[in-house]
Coordinates of N, CA and C in Angstrom, one line a residue:
M524 N 13.8 -101.3 -160.0 CA 12.2 -100.5 -158.6 C 12.6 -101.0 -156.7
L525 N 12.8 -102.6 -157.3 CA 12.7 -103.3 -156.0 C 14.4 -103.2 -155.4
I526 N 15.3 -102.7 -156.3 CA 16.7 -103.1 -155.4 C 16.8 -101.6 -155.7
A527 N 16.5 -100.5 -156.0 CA 16.2 -99.1 -155.1 C 15.8 -98.5 -153.5
A528 N 14.4 -99.6 -153.8 CA 13.8 -99.2 -152.4 C 14.6 -100.5 -151.3
T529 N 15.0 -101.2 -151.7 CA 16.0 -102.2 -150.8 C 17.0 -100.9 -150.4
Q530 N 17.7 -100.5 -151.4 CA 19.2 -99.5 -151.2 C 18.3 -98.6 -149.9
A531 N 17.4 -97.9 -150.2 CA 17.1 -96.9 -149.7 C 16.8 -97.6 -148.3
H532 N 15.9 -98.9 -148.0 CA 15.6 -98.9 -146.9 C 16.8 -99.5 -145.8
A533 N 17.8 -100.1 -146.4 CA 19.0 -100.2 -146.1 C 19.8 -99.1 -145.3
V534 N 19.6 -98.1 -146.0 CA 20.1 -96.6 -145.4 C 19.9 -96.3 -144.4
A535 N 18.1 -96.2 -144.3 CA 17.6 -95.3 -143.5 C 17.5 -96.3 -142.0
V536 N 18.0 -97.7 -142.3 CA 17.5 -98.3 -140.8 C 18.3 -99.2 -140.3
N537 N 20.3 -99.0 -141.6 CA 21.3 -99.6 -141.0 C 22.1 -98.5 -141.2
K538 N 22.0 -97.6 -141.4 CA 23.1 -95.8 -141.6 C 24.7 -97.2 -143.5
V539 N 23.9 -98.0 -143.5 CA 24.6 -98.4 -144.7 C 24.7 -97.3 -146.0
P540 N 26.0 -96.7 -146.1 CA 26.7 -95.8 -146.9 C 26.3 -96.7 -148.9
L541 N 25.5 -95.8 -149.4 CA 25.3 -96.5 -150.8 C 26.7 -96.2 -151.8
P542 N 27.2 -97.1 -152.1 CA 28.4 -97.3 -152.8 C 28.6 -96.7 -154.3
I543 N 29.7 -95.2 -154.5 CA 29.9 -94.7 -155.3 C 30.5 -95.3 -156.3
P544 N 29.4 -94.4 -157.6 CA 29.2 -95.2 -159.1 C 31.1 -94.7 -159.3
T545 N 31.1 -95.7 -159.9 CA 32.4 -95.5 -160.7 C 32.5 -94.7 -161.9
P546 N 33.2 -93.6 -162.1 CA 33.2 -92.5 -163.2 C 33.5 -93.3 -164.7
A547 N 32.6 -93.2 -165.8 CA 33.2 -93.7 -166.9 C 34.6 -93.3 -167.3
F548 N 35.1 -92.1 -166.9 CA 36.2 -91.8 -167.3 C 37.3 -92.1 -165.8
G549 N 38.6 -92.6 -165.4 CA 38.9 -92.5 -164.2 C 40.0 -91.9 -164.4
E550 N 41.2 -91.7 -163.5 CA 41.9 -90.7 -163.9 C 43.0 -90.6 -164.9
R551 N 43.3 -91.7 -165.2 CA 44.2 -91.8 -166.4 C 43.5 -91.4 -168.1
V552 N 42.2 -91.4 -167.7 CA 41.8 -91.1 -169.2 C 41.7 -90.3 -169.5
V553 N 41.1 -89.1 -168.2 CA 40.9 -87.5 -167.6 C 42.3 -87.1 -168.0
G554 N 43.2 -87.7 -167.0 CA 44.9 -86.8 -167.6 C 45.5 -87.2 -169.3
A555 N 44.4 -88.1 -170.2 CA 45.6 -88.4 -170.8 C 44.7 -87.4 -172.1
A556 N 43.2 -87.5 -172.0 CA 42.4 -86.2 -172.5 C 43.6 -84.6 -172.6
A557 N 43.9 -84.7 -171.2 CA 44.1 -83.1 -171.3 C 45.7 -83.3 -172.0
I558 N 46.3 -83.9 -171.7 CA 47.7 -83.9 -172.3 C 47.6 -84.0 -173.8
A559 N 46.9 -84.7 -174.9 CA 46.3 -85.0 -175.7 C 45.7 -83.1 -176.1
L560 N 45.0 -82.9 -175.4 CA 44.6 -81.4 -175.9 C 45.6 -80.6 -175.5
V561 N 46.3 -80.3 -174.9 CA 47.8 -79.3 -174.7 C 48.4 -79.8 -176.1
A562 N 48.8 -81.0 -176.4 CA 49.9 -81.2 -177.6 C 49.1 -81.2 -178.4
S563 N 48.0 -80.9 -179.1 CA 47.6 -80.5 -180.4 C 47.5 -79.1 -180.2
L564 N 46.8 -78.2 -179.5 CA 46.6 -77.1 -179.2 C 48.0 -76.3 -179.5
V565 N 49.4 -77.0 -178.5 CA 50.5 -76.5 -179.5 C 51.0 -76.8 -180.8
I566 N 50.1 -77.9 -181.3 CA 50.9 -77.8 -182.6 C 50.6 -77.3 -183.7
Q567 N 49.3 -76.5 -183.1 CA 48.1 -76.3 -183.8 C 48.2 -74.8 -184.3
N568 N 49.3 -74.3 -182.7 CA 49.6 -73.0 -182.9 C 51.3 -72.8 -183.6
A569 N 51.7 -74.0 -183.8 CA 52.6 -73.7 -183.6 C 53.2 -73.7 -185.4
V570 N 52.1 -74.5 -185.9 CA 51.9 -74.5 -187.5 C 51.4 -73.1 -188.0
L571 N 50.7 -72.7 -186.9 CA 50.6 -71.2 -187.8 C 51.7 -70.1 -187.4
V572 N 52.2 -70.1 -186.4 CA 53.4 -69.4 -186.2 C 53.9 -69.6 -187.6
W573 N 54.6 -70.8 -187.7 CA 55.7 -71.4 -188.7 C 54.9 -70.9 -190.0
A574 N 53.8 -70.9 -189.8 CA 53.5 -70.3 -191.5 C 53.5 -68.3 -191.4
G575 N 53.6 -68.1 -190.8 CA 53.1 -66.2 -190.6 C 51.4 -65.8 -190.2
A576 N 51.4 -66.5 -190.0 CA 49.1 -66.5 -189.6 C 49.4 -64.4 -189.4
P577 N 48.8 -63.9 -190.3 CA 48.7 -62.4 -189.6 C 47.8 -62.2 -188.5
G578 N 48.1 -61.5 -187.5 CA 47.2 -61.1 -186.3 C 45.7 -60.2 -187.1
Y579 N 45.2 -60.4 -185.8 CA 44.1 -59.8 -186.0 C 43.6 -58.1 -186.1
G580 N 45.0 -57.1 -186.1 CA 45.1 -55.9 -185.9 C 46.5 -56.0 -187.7
D581 N 46.8 -56.4 -188.0 CA 47.5 -56.8 -189.4 C 46.5 -56.3 -190.5
P582 N 46.8 -55.5 -191.7 CA 46.3 -54.9 -192.8 C 45.5 -56.1 -193.6
I583 N 44.4 -55.7 -194.1 CA 43.5 -56.8 -194.6 C 43.9 -57.0 -195.9
E584 N 44.9 -56.7 -196.4 CA 45.6 -57.2 -197.8 C 46.4 -58.1 -197.1
K585 N 47.3 -58.2 -196.2 CA 48.3 -59.0 -195.7 C 47.5 -60.5 -195.2
V586 N 46.5 -59.6 -194.4 CA 45.2 -61.5 -194.7 C 45.0 -62.0 -195.8
L587 N 44.7 -61.3 -196.5 CA 44.3 -61.8 -197.6 C 45.1 -62.7 -198.2
A588 N 46.8 -62.0 -198.7 CA 47.7 -62.1 -199.1 C 48.2 -64.4 -198.4
F589 N 48.2 -64.1 -196.8 CA 48.2 -65.4 -196.2 C 47.1 -66.0 -196.5
H590 N 45.9 -66.2 -196.4 CA 44.9 -66.8 -197.1 C 45.1 -67.5 -198.3
A591 N 45.5 -67.0 -199.1 CA 45.2 -67.0 -200.6 C 46.5 -68.1 -200.6
E592 N 47.4 -68.2 -200.1 CA 49.1 -68.8 -200.1 C 49.2 -69.9 -199.2
N593 N 48.1 -70.0 -198.6 CA 48.9 -70.9 -196.9 C 47.5 -71.4 -196.6
R594 N 46.4 -72.3 -197.3 CA 45.5 -73.1 -197.3 C 45.5 -74.4 -196.6
A595 N 47.3 -74.1 -197.3 CA 47.1 -75.7 -195.7 C 47.3 -76.2 -194.6
A596 N 48.0 -74.7 -194.2 CA 48.1 -74.0 -192.9 C 46.5 -73.9 -192.2
V597 N 45.7 -73.3 -192.8 CA 44.8 -73.3 -192.4 C 44.1 -74.4 -192.5
A598 N 44.1 -75.4 -192.9 CA 43.2 -76.5 -193.0 C 44.0 -77.2 -191.4
I599 N 45.5 -77.1 -191.1 CA 45.6 -77.9 -190.4 C 45.2 -78.1 -188.9
A600 N 44.9 -76.3 -189.1 CA 44.8 -75.6 -187.9 C 43.1 -75.6 -187.6
V601 N 42.4 -76.1 -188.5 CA 40.9 -75.8 -188.5 C 40.2 -77.4 -188.7
G602 N 41.3 -78.0 -189.0 CA 41.2 -80.0 -188.5 C 40.9 -79.4 -187.3
S603 N 42.4 -78.9 -186.9 CA 42.4 -79.9 -185.4 C 42.1 -79.3 -184.4
E604 N 40.5 -78.0 -184.7 CA 39.8 -77.9 -183.8 C 38.8 -79.3 -183.6
A605 N 38.6 -80.4 -184.4 CA 37.5 -81.3 -184.9 C 38.2 -82.5 -184.0
L606 N 39.5 -82.2 -183.2 CA 39.9 -82.7 -182.3 C 40.1 -82.0 -180.7
N607 N 40.1 -81.0 -180.8 CA 39.8 -80.5 -179.4 C 38.8 -80.5 -178.9
L608 N 38.0 -80.5 -179.9 CA 36.4 -80.5 -179.0 C 36.3 -81.6 -178.1
P609 N 36.7 -83.0 -179.1 CA 35.9 -83.8 -177.9 C 37.0 -84.3 -177.3
L610 N 38.1 -83.5 -176.9 CA 39.1 -84.2 -175.9 C 38.6 -82.6 -174.8
L611 N 38.3 -81.7 -175.3 CA 37.7 -80.3 -174.7 C 36.4 -81.1 -173.6
L612 N 35.9 -82.0 -174.4 CA 34.3 -82.5 -173.5 C 34.7 -83.5 -172.6
V613 N 36.2 -84.0 -172.7 CA 36.3 -85.7 -172.4 C 36.7 -85.1 -170.7
F614 N 37.4 -84.3 -171.0 CA 38.3 -83.6 -170.0 C 37.2 -83.0 -168.8
V615 N 36.4 -81.7 -169.4 CA 35.2 -81.2 -168.5 C 34.7 -82.5 -167.5
T616 N 34.1 -83.0 -168.6 CA 33.3 -84.4 -167.9 C 33.6 -85.6 -167.2
G617 N 34.5 -85.8 -167.6 CA 35.9 -86.9 -167.0 C 36.0 -86.5 -165.5
L618 N 36.6 -84.6 -165.1 CA 36.8 -84.1 -164.7 C 35.4 -84.1 -163.4
H619 N 34.2 -83.8 -163.9 CA 33.2 -83.6 -163.2 C 33.0 -85.1 -162.4
G620 N 33.2 -86.2 -162.7 CA 33.0 -87.6 -162.3 C 34.0 -87.7 -161.7
L621 N 35.8 -87.4 -161.5 CA 36.7 -87.9 -160.6 C 36.0 -87.0 -159.5
V622 N 34.9 -85.6 -159.3 CA 34.7 -84.8 -158.4 C 33.5 -85.3 -157.7
G623 N 32.9 -86.2 -158.2 CA 31.9 -86.7 -157.6 C 32.1 -88.3 -156.7
R624 N 33.1 -88.4 -157.8 CA 33.9 -89.7 -156.7 C 34.0 -89.5 -155.6
R625 N 34.8 -88.5 -155.7 CA 35.7 -88.3 -154.5 C 35.0 -87.4 -153.2
G626 N 33.8 -87.5 -153.3 CA 32.9 -86.9 -152.2 C 32.0 -85.4 -152.3
G627 N 32.3 -85.3 -154.1 CA 31.3 -83.9 -154.0 C 32.1 -82.8 -154.2
A628 N 33.0 -82.3 -153.4 CA 33.9 -80.9 -152.8 C 34.0 -80.8 -154.4
G629 N 33.6 -79.3 -154.7 CA 33.5 -78.9 -155.5 C 33.1 -79.4 -156.9
A630 N 31.8 -79.5 -156.3 CA 31.0 -80.5 -157.6 C 30.1 -78.9 -157.9
D631 N 30.1 -77.9 -158.0 CA 28.9 -76.6 -158.4 C 30.3 -76.3 -159.4
W632 N 31.9 -76.2 -159.4 CA 32.5 -75.8 -160.0 C 32.8 -76.6 -161.3
S633 N 32.5 -78.0 -161.2 CA 32.8 -78.6 -162.1 C 31.9 -79.0 -162.9
R634 N 30.0 -78.1 -162.6 CA 29.1 -78.5 -162.9 C 29.3 -77.0 -164.1
L635 N 29.9 -76.0 -163.6 CA 29.9 -74.3 -164.4 C 31.5 -75.0 -165.5
A636 N 32.3 -76.1 -165.3 CA 33.7 -76.1 -166.3 C 32.5 -77.1 -167.8
V637 N 31.6 -77.9 -167.4 CA 31.1 -78.6 -167.7 C 30.0 -77.7 -168.8
A638 N 29.0 -76.9 -168.5 CA 28.9 -76.1 -169.0 C 29.6 -75.1 -169.8
A639 N 30.4 -74.1 -169.1 CA 31.3 -73.6 -170.2 C 32.1 -74.1 -171.3
G640 N 32.3 -75.3 -170.9 CA 33.1 -76.2 -172.0 C 32.3 -76.5 -173.3
A641 N 30.8 -76.9 -172.5 CA 30.1 -77.2 -173.5 C 29.4 -75.8 -174.2
T642 N 29.5 -74.4 -174.2 CA 29.5 -73.6 -174.7 C 30.6 -73.0 -175.3
L643 N 32.2 -73.2 -175.2 CA 33.2 -73.0 -175.7 C 33.6 -73.9 -177.2
A644 N 32.7 -75.1 -176.4 CA 33.0 -76.0 -177.7 C 31.9 -75.5 -179.1
A645 N 31.0 -74.4 -178.9 CA 29.7 -73.8 -179.6 C 30.2 -73.2 -180.1
V646 N 31.3 -72.3 -179.5 CA 31.9 -71.3 -180.0 C 32.9 -71.5 -181.0
L647 N 34.1 -72.6 -180.5 CA 35.1 -72.0 -181.4 C 34.6 -73.9 -182.6
A648 N 33.3 -74.0 -183.0 CA 33.1 -74.4 -183.9 C 32.1 -73.1 -184.8
L649 N 32.0 -72.2 -184.5 CA 31.6 -71.3 -185.6 C 32.8 -70.0 -185.5
Y650 N 33.9 -70.6 -184.8 CA 35.5 -69.9 -185.2 C 36.0 -70.4 -186.5
A651 N 35.6 -71.9 -186.0 CA 36.5 -72.9 -187.1 C 35.6 -72.6 -188.7
V652 N 34.2 -72.5 -188.6 CA 33.4 -72.4 -189.6 C 33.9 -71.1 -190.4
L653 N 33.6 -69.8 -189.4 CA 33.9 -68.8 -190.4 C 35.4 -68.5 -191.1
W654 N 36.4 -69.2 -190.5 CA 37.7 -69.2 -191.1 C 38.1 -70.1 -191.9
N655 N 37.0 -71.3 -192.4 CA 36.8 -71.5 -193.2 C 36.3 -71.0 -194.7
G656 N 35.1 -70.3 -194.2 CA 34.9 -68.9 -195.1 C 35.6 -68.1 -195.5
V657 N 36.5 -67.6 -194.4 CA 37.9 -66.5 -195.1 C 39.0 -67.1 -195.7
V658 N 39.2 -68.6 -195.6 CA 40.1 -69.0 -197.2 C 39.6 -69.3 -198.1
L659 N 38.4 -70.1 -197.7 CA 38.4 -70.5 -199.4 C 37.3 -69.3 -200.0
S660 N 37.2 -68.5 -199.4 CA 36.6 -66.8 -200.2 C 38.8 -66.3 -201.0
A661 N 39.2 -66.3 -200.3 CA 40.4 -65.7 -200.8 C 41.2 -66.3 -202.3
G662 N 40.6 -67.3 -201.8 CA 41.3 -67.9 -203.4 C 40.9 -67.6 -204.9
G663 N 39.7 -66.4 -204.3 CA 39.2 -66.1 -206.0 C 38.8 -64.7 -206.2
L664 N 40.3 -64.2 -204.5 CA 39.9 -62.6 -204.8 C 40.9 -62.1 -205.3
A665 N 41.3 -61.0 -206.1 CA 42.6 -60.2 -206.3 C 43.0 -59.4 -205.3
E666 N 41.9 -58.4 -204.5 CA 42.0 -57.7 -203.8 C 40.8 -58.0 -202.5
P667 N 41.2 -57.9 -201.4 CA 40.3 -57.8 -200.7 C 38.6 -57.1 -200.7
S668 N 38.0 -57.9 -200.3 CA 36.2 -57.2 -200.7 C 36.0 -56.8 -198.9
P669 N 34.8 -56.1 -199.5 CA 34.0 -55.5 -198.0 C 33.2 -57.4 -197.2
L670 N 33.2 -57.9 -197.7 CA 32.2 -59.2 -197.6 C 33.6 -59.7 -196.7
F671 N 34.7 -59.9 -197.3 CA 36.2 -60.5 -197.0 C 36.2 -60.0 -195.3
E672 N 36.6 -59.1 -195.9 CA 36.6 -58.1 -194.5 C 35.7 -58.2 -192.8
L673 N 34.2 -58.4 -193.6 CA 33.5 -58.6 -192.4 C 33.8 -59.8 -192.0
V674 N 34.0 -61.2 -192.4 CA 33.6 -62.5 -192.5 C 35.1 -62.5 -191.6
W675 N 36.0 -61.8 -192.1 CA 37.7 -61.8 -191.2 C 37.2 -61.2 -189.5
Q676 N 36.3 -60.1 -189.8 CA 36.2 -59.6 -187.9 C 35.6 -60.5 -187.8
L677 N 34.2 -61.1 -188.1 CA 33.8 -61.8 -187.3 C 34.0 -63.2 -186.6
H678 N 35.4 -63.6 -187.3 CA 36.1 -64.8 -186.8 C 36.8 -64.1 -186.0
A679 N 37.4 -63.3 -185.7 CA 38.1 -62.7 -184.7 C 36.8 -62.2 -183.6
G680 N 36.0 -62.1 -183.8 CA 35.1 -61.8 -182.5 C 34.5 -63.3 -182.1
A681 N 34.5 -64.0 -182.6 CA 34.3 -65.7 -182.9 C 35.1 -65.7 -181.3
F682 N 36.2 -65.5 -181.9 CA 37.9 -65.7 -181.2 C 37.8 -65.1 -179.8
A683 N 37.4 -63.6 -180.1 CA 37.4 -63.3 -178.9 C 36.3 -63.5 -177.7
L684 N 35.4 -63.8 -177.9 CA 34.1 -64.9 -177.4 C 34.3 -65.4 -177.1
A685 N 35.5 -66.4 -177.6 CA 35.6 -68.0 -176.8 C 36.9 -67.5 -175.6
M686 N 37.3 -66.6 -175.9 CA 38.0 -66.6 -174.4 C 37.1 -66.3 -173.6
S687 N 36.4 -65.8 -173.8 CA 35.6 -65.6 -172.5 C 34.8 -67.4 -171.9
A688 N 34.5 -67.8 -172.7 CA 33.8 -69.5 -172.3 C 35.3 -70.0 -171.8
L689 N 36.1 -70.1 -172.2 CA 37.5 -70.7 -172.1 C 38.1 -70.1 -170.5
G690 N 37.4 -68.9 -170.1 CA 37.9 -68.4 -169.3 C 37.1 -68.8 -167.9
T691 N 36.5 -69.0 -168.2 CA 35.1 -69.6 -167.3 C 35.2 -71.3 -167.0
T692 N 35.4 -72.0 -168.5 CA 35.8 -73.1 -167.7 C 37.1 -73.3 -167.4
F693 N 38.1 -72.6 -167.2 CA 39.3 -73.1 -166.4 C 39.2 -72.6 -165.5
I694 N 38.7 -71.6 -165.0 CA 37.6 -71.4 -163.4 C 37.8 -72.4 -163.0
G695 N 36.2 -72.7 -163.3 CA 35.5 -73.9 -162.3 C 36.7 -75.0 -162.2
A696 N 36.7 -75.5 -163.9 CA 37.9 -76.7 -163.5 C 38.9 -76.5 -162.7
A697 N 39.2 -75.8 -162.6 CA 40.7 -75.1 -161.3 C 40.3 -75.2 -160.0
L698 N 39.3 -75.0 -159.7 CA 38.8 -74.7 -158.2 C 38.1 -75.8 -158.0
A699 N 37.6 -76.4 -158.9 CA 37.1 -77.8 -158.6 C 38.0 -78.9 -158.7
A700 N 39.0 -78.9 -159.3 CA 40.1 -79.4 -159.2 C 40.8 -79.7 -157.8
H701 N 41.1 -78.3 -157.2 CA 42.0 -77.6 -155.6 C 40.5 -78.3 -154.9
A702 N 39.1 -78.2 -154.8 CA 38.4 -78.6 -154.0 C 39.0 -80.2 -154.0
S703 N 38.9 -80.6 -154.6 CA 38.9 -82.3 -154.7 C 40.2 -82.8 -154.7
R704 N 41.2 -82.0 -154.9 CA 42.6 -82.5 -154.2 C 43.1 -83.1 -155.5
L705 N 42.7 -83.2 -156.3 CA 43.0 -82.7 -157.6 C 44.2 -82.7 -158.2
A706 N 44.2 -81.2 -157.9 CA 45.5 -80.1 -158.1 C 46.6 -79.6 -156.6
A707 N 47.6 -78.9 -157.1 CA 48.0 -78.4 -156.3 C 47.7 -76.9 -156.0
P708 N 48.2 -76.5 -154.1 CA 46.9 -75.1 -154.7 C 47.9 -74.5 -155.6
W709 N 48.9 -73.9 -156.0 CA 49.4 -72.9 -157.0 C 48.6 -72.8 -158.3
Q710 N 48.2 -74.1 -158.2 CA 47.1 -74.7 -159.4 C 45.8 -73.6 -159.6
R711 N 45.5 -73.2 -158.5 CA 44.4 -72.8 -158.3 C 44.0 -71.2 -158.7
V712 N 45.4 -70.7 -157.6 CA 46.0 -69.4 -158.3 C 45.7 -69.3 -159.8
L713 N 46.7 -69.7 -160.4 CA 46.7 -69.9 -161.6 C 45.8 -69.8 -162.6
G714 N 44.3 -70.3 -161.7 CA 43.6 -70.7 -163.2 C 43.1 -69.2 -162.8
V715 N 42.6 -68.7 -161.4 CA 42.0 -67.7 -160.9 C 42.0 -66.5 -161.9
A716 N 43.5 -66.8 -161.4 CA 44.1 -65.8 -162.3 C 44.2 -65.5 -164.0
G717 N 44.7 -66.6 -164.9 CA 44.3 -67.3 -166.0 C 43.4 -66.8 -166.7
G718 N 41.9 -67.1 -166.2 CA 40.6 -67.4 -166.2 C 40.4 -65.5 -166.0
G719 N 40.5 -65.2 -165.3 CA 40.3 -64.0 -165.5 C 40.9 -62.9 -166.4
L720 N 42.1 -63.8 -167.2 CA 42.4 -62.6 -167.7 C 42.1 -62.9 -169.1
L721 N 41.3 -64.0 -169.2 CA 40.9 -64.7 -170.2 C 39.1 -64.0 -170.8
I722 N 38.8 -63.6 -169.7 CA 36.8 -63.3 -169.5 C 37.1 -61.2 -170.0
A723 N 38.4 -61.1 -169.2 CA 38.5 -59.5 -169.5 C 39.0 -59.4 -170.9
A724 N 39.8 -60.3 -171.3 CA 40.4 -60.1 -172.9 C 38.7 -60.0 -174.0
G725 N 37.7 -61.5 -173.7 CA 36.6 -61.7 -173.9 C 35.5 -60.7 -173.5
V726 N 35.7 -59.6 -172.7 CA 34.9 -58.2 -172.3 C 34.8 -57.4 -173.8
A727 N 36.2 -57.4 -174.1 CA 36.2 -56.4 -175.3 C 36.1 -57.2 -176.4
N728 N 35.7 -58.3 -176.3 CA 35.1 -58.5 -178.7 C 35.7 -57.9 -179.4
L729 N 34.4 -56.7 -179.1 CA 34.4 -55.9 -180.2 C 35.5 -55.1 -180.6
A730 N 36.4 -54.5 -179.8 CA 37.6 -53.8 -179.5 C 38.4 -54.8 -180.8
I731 N 38.7 -56.4 -180.0 CA 39.7 -57.3 -180.3 C 39.0 -57.8 -182.3
A732 N 37.9 -57.4 -182.3 CA 37.0 -57.8 -184.0 C 37.9 -57.1 -184.7
D733 N 37.9 -56.0 -183.8 CA 38.2 -54.4 -185.2 C 39.5 -54.4 -184.7
G734 N 40.7 -55.0 -184.1 CA 42.2 -55.4 -184.9 C 43.1 -54.8 -183.0
S735 N 42.7 -54.7 -182.0 CA 42.8 -54.3 -180.7 C 43.9 -55.1 -180.0
P736 N 44.9 -54.6 -180.3 CA 46.1 -55.5 -178.9 C 45.8 -56.3 -177.9
I737 N 44.4 -55.6 -177.3 CA 44.1 -56.4 -176.1 C 43.6 -57.8 -176.3
V738 N 43.9 -58.7 -177.3 CA 43.7 -59.9 -177.5 C 45.2 -60.6 -177.1
F739 N 46.2 -59.8 -176.5 CA 47.7 -60.5 -175.9 C 46.9 -60.5 -174.4
V740 N 46.1 -59.9 -173.6 CA 45.7 -60.4 -172.2 C 45.3 -61.3 -172.6
G741 N 44.3 -61.7 -173.1 CA 43.4 -63.4 -173.3 C 44.2 -64.0 -173.9
L742 N 45.8 -63.5 -174.9 CA 46.5 -65.0 -175.3 C 47.9 -65.4 -174.2
L743 N 47.9 -64.1 -172.4 CA 48.2 -64.5 -171.2 C 47.7 -65.7 -170.4
G744 N 46.6 -66.0 -170.4 CA 45.4 -66.6 -170.1 C 45.8 -67.8 -170.9
Y745 N 45.6 -68.0 -171.7 CA 45.6 -69.1 -172.6 C 47.2 -70.0 -172.7
A746 N 47.9 -69.3 -172.4 CA 49.6 -69.9 -171.8 C 49.0 -70.1 -170.7
A747 N 48.6 -69.9 -169.9 CA 48.0 -70.3 -168.5 C 47.5 -71.5 -168.4
W748 N 46.3 -71.3 -169.0 CA 45.2 -72.4 -169.5 C 46.7 -73.6 -170.1
L749 N 47.2 -73.7 -171.0 CA 48.0 -75.0 -171.2 C 48.8 -75.1 -170.4
V750 N 49.4 -74.3 -169.1 CA 50.5 -75.0 -168.3 C 49.6 -75.6 -167.7
W751 N 48.1 -75.0 -166.9 CA 47.4 -76.2 -166.0 C 46.9 -77.3 -166.4
L752 N 46.0 -77.2 -167.5 CA 46.0 -78.4 -168.6 C 47.1 -79.5 -168.5
L753 N 48.8 -78.9 -168.6 CA 49.4 -80.4 -168.6 C 49.6 -80.2 -167.5
V754 N 50.2 -79.9 -166.4 CA 50.4 -80.1 -165.0 C 49.5 -80.8 -164.3
T755 N 48.3 -80.5 -164.8 CA 47.0 -81.1 -164.2 C 46.5 -82.6 -164.7
G756 N 47.0 -82.8 -166.1 CA 46.7 -83.7 -166.6 C 47.7 -84.7 -166.2
V757 N 49.0 -84.7 -166.5 CA 50.1 -85.5 -165.8 C 50.2 -85.8 -163.9
R758 N 49.2 -85.4 -163.3 CA 49.5 -85.5 -162.4 C 48.0 -86.3 -162.0
L759 N 47.1 -86.4 -162.8 CA 45.8 -87.1 -162.9 C 46.7 -88.9 -163.6
V760 N 47.2 -89.0 -164.6 CA 48.4 -89.9 -165.2 C 49.2 -90.4 -164.4
L761 N 49.6 -89.9 -163.4 CA 50.3 -90.9 -162.5 C 49.8 -91.0 -161.0
T762 N 48.2 -90.5 -161.2 CA 47.7 -91.2 -159.9 C 47.8 -92.8 -159.3
P763 N 48.8 -92.9 -158.6 CA 48.3 -94.5 -158.5 C 46.5 -94.9 -158.6
R764 N 46.8 -95.9 -158.8 CA 45.3 -96.9 -159.2 C 45.1 -97.2 -157.9
K765 N 44.0 -97.9 -157.6 CA 43.4 -98.0 -155.9 C 43.5 -99.6 -156.2
V766 N 43.7 -100.3 -155.1 CA 43.5 -102.1 -155.0 C 41.5 -101.9 -156.0
G767 N 41.3 -103.1 -156.4 CA 39.8 -103.2 -156.6 C 39.5 -102.2 -157.7
A768 N 40.3 -100.8 -157.9 CA 39.8 -100.1 -159.2 C 39.2 -100.6 -160.4
A769 N 37.9 -99.9 -160.6 CA 38.0 -100.7 -162.1 C 39.1 -100.1 -163.0

């Protein structure tokens, strides 16, 4: 209490600026989280592609056959979400801290990224839980049941809604990083364009849950997110440390 009053008096009388607090996550930690998240997402998708995972527009019989025969692949993909969520949250909260340390330019955008990132984490948790339901029920079915198909469609709908949350996170993070000079100018364009594609796909979540190819619009935005995240992570990791920085 006394220290705070003394600092306030110094600012008012002597115009002495208060020291900017050091964020819990420095540039290298935030950058490493971004790179690790990209690596986890690439491995996750590579496993599914290698196993021949069905699309949301494929016949439900193919969906049942895949999940009955490839439980291990789905277990890896779902388990990856448990790693992706903390990496995502470390990145967006760490980015917000870096923005604050650089004077606060883009702070509103970084707050948006944090809020959208938390929403994305919640939706992805639902997406993963529903996928667990799909693979666990597939083992005891000889043919698709209405309940199995419903859970699969809910899983698809959650994936589509996650695109909208990811798009908002992408735009907020890209604009915050640009305003704070943590990213190159071209990355702002990539962020707005890629985020816009993700949000547009998310709006059509009912159609995607019904197997619409509109999902590929969102996948273009998802690819842009991976590129932006990797480049930003590398830039942050390679940022020179200031003398005397913690």
